[in-house]
XYZ file of C-alpha atoms in Angstrom:
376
model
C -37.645 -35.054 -31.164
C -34.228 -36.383 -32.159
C -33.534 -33.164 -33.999
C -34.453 -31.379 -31.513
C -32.337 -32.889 -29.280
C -29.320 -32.420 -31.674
C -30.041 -29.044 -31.707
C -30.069 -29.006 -27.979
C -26.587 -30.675 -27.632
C -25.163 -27.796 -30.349
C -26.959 -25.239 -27.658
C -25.157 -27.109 -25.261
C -22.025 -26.602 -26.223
C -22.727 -23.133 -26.943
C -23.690 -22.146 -23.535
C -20.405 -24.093 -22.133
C -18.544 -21.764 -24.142
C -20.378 -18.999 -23.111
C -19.491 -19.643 -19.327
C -15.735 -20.177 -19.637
C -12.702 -19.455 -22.099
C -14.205 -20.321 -24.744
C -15.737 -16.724 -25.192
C -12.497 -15.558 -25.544
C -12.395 -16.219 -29.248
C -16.321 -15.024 -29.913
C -17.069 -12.782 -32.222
C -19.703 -10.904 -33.316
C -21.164 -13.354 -35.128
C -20.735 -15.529 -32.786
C -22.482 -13.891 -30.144
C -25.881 -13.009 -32.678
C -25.922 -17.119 -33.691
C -25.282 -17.746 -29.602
C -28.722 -15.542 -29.250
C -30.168 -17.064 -32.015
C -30.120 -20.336 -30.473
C -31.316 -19.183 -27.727
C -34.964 -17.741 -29.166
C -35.071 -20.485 -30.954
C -35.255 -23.092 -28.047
C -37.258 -20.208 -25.844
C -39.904 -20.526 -28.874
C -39.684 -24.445 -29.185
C -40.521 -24.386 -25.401
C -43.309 -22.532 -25.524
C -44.723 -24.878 -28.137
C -43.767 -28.376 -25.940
C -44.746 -27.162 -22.528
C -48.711 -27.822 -23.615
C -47.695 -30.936 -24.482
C -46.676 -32.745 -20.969
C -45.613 -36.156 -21.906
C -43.772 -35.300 -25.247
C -42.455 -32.235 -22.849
C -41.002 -34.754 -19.897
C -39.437 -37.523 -22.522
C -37.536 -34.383 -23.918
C -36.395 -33.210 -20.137
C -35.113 -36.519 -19.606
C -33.058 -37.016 -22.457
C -31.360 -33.500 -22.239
C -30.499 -34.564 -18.778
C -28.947 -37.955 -20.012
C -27.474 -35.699 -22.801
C -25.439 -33.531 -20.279
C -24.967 -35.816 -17.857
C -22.096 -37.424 -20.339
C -20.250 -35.001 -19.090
C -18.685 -33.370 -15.634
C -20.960 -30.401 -14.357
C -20.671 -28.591 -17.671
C -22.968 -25.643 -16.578
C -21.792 -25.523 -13.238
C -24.802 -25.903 -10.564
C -27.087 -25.369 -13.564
C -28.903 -28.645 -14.552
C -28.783 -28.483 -18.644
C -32.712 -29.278 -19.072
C -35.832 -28.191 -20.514
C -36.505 -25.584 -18.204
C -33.402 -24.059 -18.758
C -34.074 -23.898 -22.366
C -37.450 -21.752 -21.262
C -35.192 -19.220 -19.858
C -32.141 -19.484 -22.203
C -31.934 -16.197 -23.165
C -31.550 -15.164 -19.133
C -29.089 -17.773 -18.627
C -27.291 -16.985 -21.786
C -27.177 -13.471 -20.222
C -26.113 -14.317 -16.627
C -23.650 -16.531 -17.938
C -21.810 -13.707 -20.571
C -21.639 -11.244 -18.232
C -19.785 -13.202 -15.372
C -17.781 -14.525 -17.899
C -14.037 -12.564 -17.399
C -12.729 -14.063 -21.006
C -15.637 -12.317 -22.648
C -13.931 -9.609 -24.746
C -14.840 -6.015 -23.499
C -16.623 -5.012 -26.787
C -19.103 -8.003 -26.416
C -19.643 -7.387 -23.379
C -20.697 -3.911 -24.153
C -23.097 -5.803 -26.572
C -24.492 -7.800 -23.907
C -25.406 -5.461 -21.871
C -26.830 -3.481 -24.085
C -28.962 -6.353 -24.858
C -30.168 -6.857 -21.651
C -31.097 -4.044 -20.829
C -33.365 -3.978 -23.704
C -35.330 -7.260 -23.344
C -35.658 -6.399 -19.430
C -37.151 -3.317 -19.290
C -36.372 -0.382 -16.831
C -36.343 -2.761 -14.080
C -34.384 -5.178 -15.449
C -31.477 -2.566 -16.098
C -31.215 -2.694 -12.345
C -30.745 -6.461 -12.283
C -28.011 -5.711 -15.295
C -26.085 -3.287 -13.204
C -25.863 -6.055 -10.458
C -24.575 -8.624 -12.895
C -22.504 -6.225 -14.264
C -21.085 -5.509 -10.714
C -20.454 -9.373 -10.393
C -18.553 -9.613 -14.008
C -16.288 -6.413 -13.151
C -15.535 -8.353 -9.963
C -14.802 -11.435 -11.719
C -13.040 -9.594 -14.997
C -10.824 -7.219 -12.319
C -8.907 -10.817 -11.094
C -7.998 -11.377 -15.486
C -6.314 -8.223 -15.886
C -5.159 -6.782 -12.301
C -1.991 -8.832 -12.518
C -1.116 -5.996 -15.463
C -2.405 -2.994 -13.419
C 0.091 -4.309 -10.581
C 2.873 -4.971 -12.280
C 2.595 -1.162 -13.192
C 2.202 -0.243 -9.448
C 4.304 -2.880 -8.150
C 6.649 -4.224 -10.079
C 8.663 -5.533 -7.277
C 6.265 -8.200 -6.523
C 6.705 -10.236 -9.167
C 10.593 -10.590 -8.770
C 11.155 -10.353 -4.644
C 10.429 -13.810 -2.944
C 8.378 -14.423 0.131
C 5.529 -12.079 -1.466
C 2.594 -14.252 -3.783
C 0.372 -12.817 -5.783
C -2.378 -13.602 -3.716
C -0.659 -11.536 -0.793
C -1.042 -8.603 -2.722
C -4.611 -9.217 -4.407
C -5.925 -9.352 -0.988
C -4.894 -5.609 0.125
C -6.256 -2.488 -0.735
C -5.068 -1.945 -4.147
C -7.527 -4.121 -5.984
C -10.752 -2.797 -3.536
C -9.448 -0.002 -4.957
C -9.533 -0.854 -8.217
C -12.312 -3.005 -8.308
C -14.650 0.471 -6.723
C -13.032 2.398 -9.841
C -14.060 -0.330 -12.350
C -17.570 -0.383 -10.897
C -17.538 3.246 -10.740
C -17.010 3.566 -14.305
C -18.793 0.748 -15.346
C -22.182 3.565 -13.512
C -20.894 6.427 -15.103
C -20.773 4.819 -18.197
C -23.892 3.105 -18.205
C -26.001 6.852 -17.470
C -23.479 9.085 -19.538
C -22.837 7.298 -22.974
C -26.168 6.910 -23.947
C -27.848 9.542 -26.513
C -31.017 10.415 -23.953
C -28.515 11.800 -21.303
C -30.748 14.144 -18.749
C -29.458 16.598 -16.506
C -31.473 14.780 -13.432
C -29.324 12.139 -15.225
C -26.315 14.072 -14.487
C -27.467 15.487 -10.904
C -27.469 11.782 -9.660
C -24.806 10.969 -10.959
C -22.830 13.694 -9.533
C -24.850 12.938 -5.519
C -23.410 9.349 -5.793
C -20.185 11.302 -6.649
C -20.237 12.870 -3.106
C -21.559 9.956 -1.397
C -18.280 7.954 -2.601
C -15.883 10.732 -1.757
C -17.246 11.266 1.541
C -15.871 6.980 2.738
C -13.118 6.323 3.303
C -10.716 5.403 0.599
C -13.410 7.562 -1.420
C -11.457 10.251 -3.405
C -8.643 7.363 -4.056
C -11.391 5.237 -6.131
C -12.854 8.653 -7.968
C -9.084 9.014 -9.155
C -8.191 5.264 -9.784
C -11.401 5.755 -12.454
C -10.059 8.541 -14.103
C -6.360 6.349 -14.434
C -8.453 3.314 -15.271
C -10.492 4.819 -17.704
C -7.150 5.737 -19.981
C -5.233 2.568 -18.843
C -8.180 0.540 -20.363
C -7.669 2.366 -23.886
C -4.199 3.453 -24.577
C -0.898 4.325 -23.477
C -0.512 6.618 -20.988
C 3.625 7.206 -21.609
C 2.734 9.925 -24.071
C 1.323 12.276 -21.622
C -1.938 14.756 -22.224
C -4.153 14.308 -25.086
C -7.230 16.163 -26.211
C -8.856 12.953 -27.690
C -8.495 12.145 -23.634
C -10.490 14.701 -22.366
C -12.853 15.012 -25.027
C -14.030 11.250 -24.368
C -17.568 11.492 -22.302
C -16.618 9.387 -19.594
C -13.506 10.932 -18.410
C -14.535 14.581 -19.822
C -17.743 14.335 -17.261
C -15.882 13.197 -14.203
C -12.354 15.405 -14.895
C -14.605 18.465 -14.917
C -16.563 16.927 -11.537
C -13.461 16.585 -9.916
C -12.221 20.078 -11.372
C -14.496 21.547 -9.807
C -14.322 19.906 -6.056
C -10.259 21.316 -6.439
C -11.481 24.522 -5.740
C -12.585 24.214 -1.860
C -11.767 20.690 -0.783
C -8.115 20.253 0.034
C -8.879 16.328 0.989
C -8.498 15.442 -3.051
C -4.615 16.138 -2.619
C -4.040 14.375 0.547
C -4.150 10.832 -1.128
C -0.879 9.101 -2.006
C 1.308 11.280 -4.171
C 1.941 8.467 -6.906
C -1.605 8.361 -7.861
C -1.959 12.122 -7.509
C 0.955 11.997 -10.524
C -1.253 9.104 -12.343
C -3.974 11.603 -13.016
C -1.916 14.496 -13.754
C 0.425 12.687 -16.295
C -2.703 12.288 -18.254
C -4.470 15.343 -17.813
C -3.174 18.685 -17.586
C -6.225 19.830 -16.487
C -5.184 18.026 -13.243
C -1.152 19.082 -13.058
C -2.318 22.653 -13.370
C -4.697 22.324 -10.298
C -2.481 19.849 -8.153
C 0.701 22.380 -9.059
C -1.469 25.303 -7.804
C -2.867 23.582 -4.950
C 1.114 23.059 -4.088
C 2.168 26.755 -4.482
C -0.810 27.516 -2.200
C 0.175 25.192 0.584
C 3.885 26.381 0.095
C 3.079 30.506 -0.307
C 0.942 29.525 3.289
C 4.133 28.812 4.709
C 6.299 30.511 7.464
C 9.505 30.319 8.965
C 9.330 29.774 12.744
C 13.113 28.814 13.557
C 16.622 28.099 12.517
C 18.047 24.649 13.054
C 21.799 23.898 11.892
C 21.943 25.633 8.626
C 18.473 25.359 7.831
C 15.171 27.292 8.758
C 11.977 25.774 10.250
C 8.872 25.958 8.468
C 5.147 25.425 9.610
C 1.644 26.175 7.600
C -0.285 29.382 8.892
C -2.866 26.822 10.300
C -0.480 24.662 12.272
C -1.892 21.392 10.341
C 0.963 18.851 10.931
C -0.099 17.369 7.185
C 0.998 20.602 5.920
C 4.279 20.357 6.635
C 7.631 21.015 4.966
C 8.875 17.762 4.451
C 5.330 16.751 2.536
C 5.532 19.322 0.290
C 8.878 18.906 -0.272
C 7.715 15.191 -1.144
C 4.613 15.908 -3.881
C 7.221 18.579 -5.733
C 9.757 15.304 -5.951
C 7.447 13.241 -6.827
C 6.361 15.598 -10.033
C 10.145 15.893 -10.726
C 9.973 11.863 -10.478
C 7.001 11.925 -13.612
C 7.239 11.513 -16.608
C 9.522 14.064 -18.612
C 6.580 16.307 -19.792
C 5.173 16.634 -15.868
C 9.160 17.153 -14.101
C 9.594 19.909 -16.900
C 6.588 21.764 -16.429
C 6.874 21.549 -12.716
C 10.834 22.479 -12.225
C 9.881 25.738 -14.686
C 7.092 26.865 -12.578
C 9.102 26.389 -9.161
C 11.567 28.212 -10.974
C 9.733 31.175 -11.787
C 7.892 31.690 -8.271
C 11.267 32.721 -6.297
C 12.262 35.960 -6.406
C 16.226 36.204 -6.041
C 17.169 36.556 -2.446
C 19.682 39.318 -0.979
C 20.738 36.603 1.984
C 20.030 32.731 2.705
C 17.834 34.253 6.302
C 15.807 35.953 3.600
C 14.977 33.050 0.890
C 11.605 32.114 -0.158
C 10.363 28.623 0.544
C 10.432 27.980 -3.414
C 14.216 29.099 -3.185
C 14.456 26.302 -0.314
C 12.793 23.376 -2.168
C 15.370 24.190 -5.306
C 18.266 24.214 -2.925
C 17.578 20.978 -0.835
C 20.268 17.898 -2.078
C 16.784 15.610 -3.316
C 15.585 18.188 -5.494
C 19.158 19.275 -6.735
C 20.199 15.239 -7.561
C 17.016 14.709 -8.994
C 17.204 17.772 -11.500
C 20.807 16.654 -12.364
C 20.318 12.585 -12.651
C 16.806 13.232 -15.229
C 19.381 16.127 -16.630
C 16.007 18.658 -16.249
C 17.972 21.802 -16.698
């Protein structure tokens, strides 16, 4: 029994590890021996719980054992019972674990959903759910540096102010959204009912609110978590299953549903700095709204323009805002756009007589904007 309880204390110290930083450092190897241990004591219970007295000597002194120290395990009582289930609780404990490095936790879930079953992939997703929660507080302070920089420098604002507002739901829904897709997509037995369901839940999200601004947070997130975005489109990108599967998905809802482009132009640039897939069908979404476009007015030296359908979201001034934000992008994305505005206009006779296009390249934002980024 004294080796056994050795043993137990080396588990111990393990599954500590397991539920805070010290995962940080795991390796593969680490993880395997962490499992090891784990079937081991799962077997040595097995063996003990016919015996009850030799069984309840053992529970005690694992108790004393842990009780050396201050809630290591949290709420969990180290004992013999918990060595019955240590594989579960090794599990649990991984995947709410945000130090756990992203490739083991890959592992981990893998794992589970092998010694659970079909069912037990269900109880995997909702742990997974949990971790993403838990992993999303680790790394947002990165993701909003990137979206607001300010924040960290302007007083009066805490972190915590900003972790409490939309942003991270936002990013937290992507995350878990992913975390779906990639848990049906990736695997080698990918069905199309597979890819039907996936594809209904797609609809369901976009239909609540904040629903097509977590679809595109995904597709940013999905790239942010692998490499660096600053060198604009790449094939490698796009041919990834993940992002391939839901860039085509939302490809394909650009062609009747106008409610995609009426999120928040800076994320609207996110996804089409990385995919040109997207910049070519956000750009013609743009020349649509602005070709739908007529003059009803002069005012000062300018003309008045409304959209055929009298939507007030379809106004001037917004579209005049998305082309200024694509001038804002990244070099590759404000080049590409200022050529295609350029070649839409045909050259006017009189100012009464320009096209809208001819408009937008003659308004001062546009003009200083071309001329500070030196676009010409």
């Amino acid at each position: 029994m004294d080796e056994l309880v050795q043993k137990a204390h080396i588990f111990l110290d393990i599954l500590i590890a397991a539920k805070g930083g010290g995962a940080s450092s795991w390796t593969l190897e680490d993880l395997d021996r962490a499992y090891g241990w784990a079937g081991f004591f799962e077997q040595a219970y097995a063996r003990i719980r016919s015996k009850p007295e030799i069984a309840e000597r053992l529970d005690r002194r694992l108790k004393v054992q842990a009780s050396t120290e201050a809630a290591p395990l949290g709420h969990q009582q180290f004992s013999l019972q918990l060595l019955g289930d240590a594989k579960l609780f090794l599990d649990q404990s991984l995947l709410q674990n945000s130090s756990l490095p992203p490739a083991l936790y890959s592992v981990v879930l893998h794992k589970c959903g092998q010694s659970l079953g079909r069912q037990g992939i269900k109880d995997t997703v909702s742990f997974s759910q949990l971790q993403s929660a838990v992993q999303l507080v680790g790394h947002m302070r990165e993701l909003l540096h990137i979206a607001h920089p300010d924040m960290f420098h302007s007083e009066g604002h805490g972190l915590s102010d900003y972790c409490q507002g939309k942003d991270v739901k936002l990013m937290a829904n992507a995350q878990l959204l992913l975390q779906y897709i990639e848990l049906h997509i990736t695997g080698d037995a990918t069905t199309q009912r597979t890819k039907e369901a996936i594809v209904r839940k797609l609809h369901e999200i976009v239909l609540q609110q904040y629903g097509w601004e977590t679809v595109l947070s995904a597709l940013v997130l999905k790239v942010a978590q692998c490499e660096d975005t600053s060198a604009g489109p790449s094939e490698e990108r796009e041919s990834n299953p993940v992002c391939r599967f839901l860039l085509q998905w939302v490809l394909q809802q650009t062609q009747h549903s106008r409610r995609m482009f009426e999120v928040k132009s800076s994320l609207l640039l996110q996804v089409a700095t990385v995919y040109f897939s997207f910049f070519k069908a956000y750009l013609t979404h743009l020349v649509e709204w602005g070709n739908e476009m007529v003059v009803t007015g002069q005012a000062h030296h300018s003309r008045m323009w409304r959209h055929r359908t009298g939507e007030d979201q379809y106004s001037f001034d917004e579209l005049l805002s998305h082309m200024l934000s694509l001038l804002e992008g990244a070099p590759h994305v404000a080049t590409a756009t200022l050529k295609s505005i350029q070649s839409l206009p045909a050259p006017a006779t009189s100012p009464a007589k320009r096209t809208i296009w001819e408009e937008i390249l003659q308004t001062h934002q546009v003009i200083s904007t071309v001329q500070r980024r030196n676009l010409l």
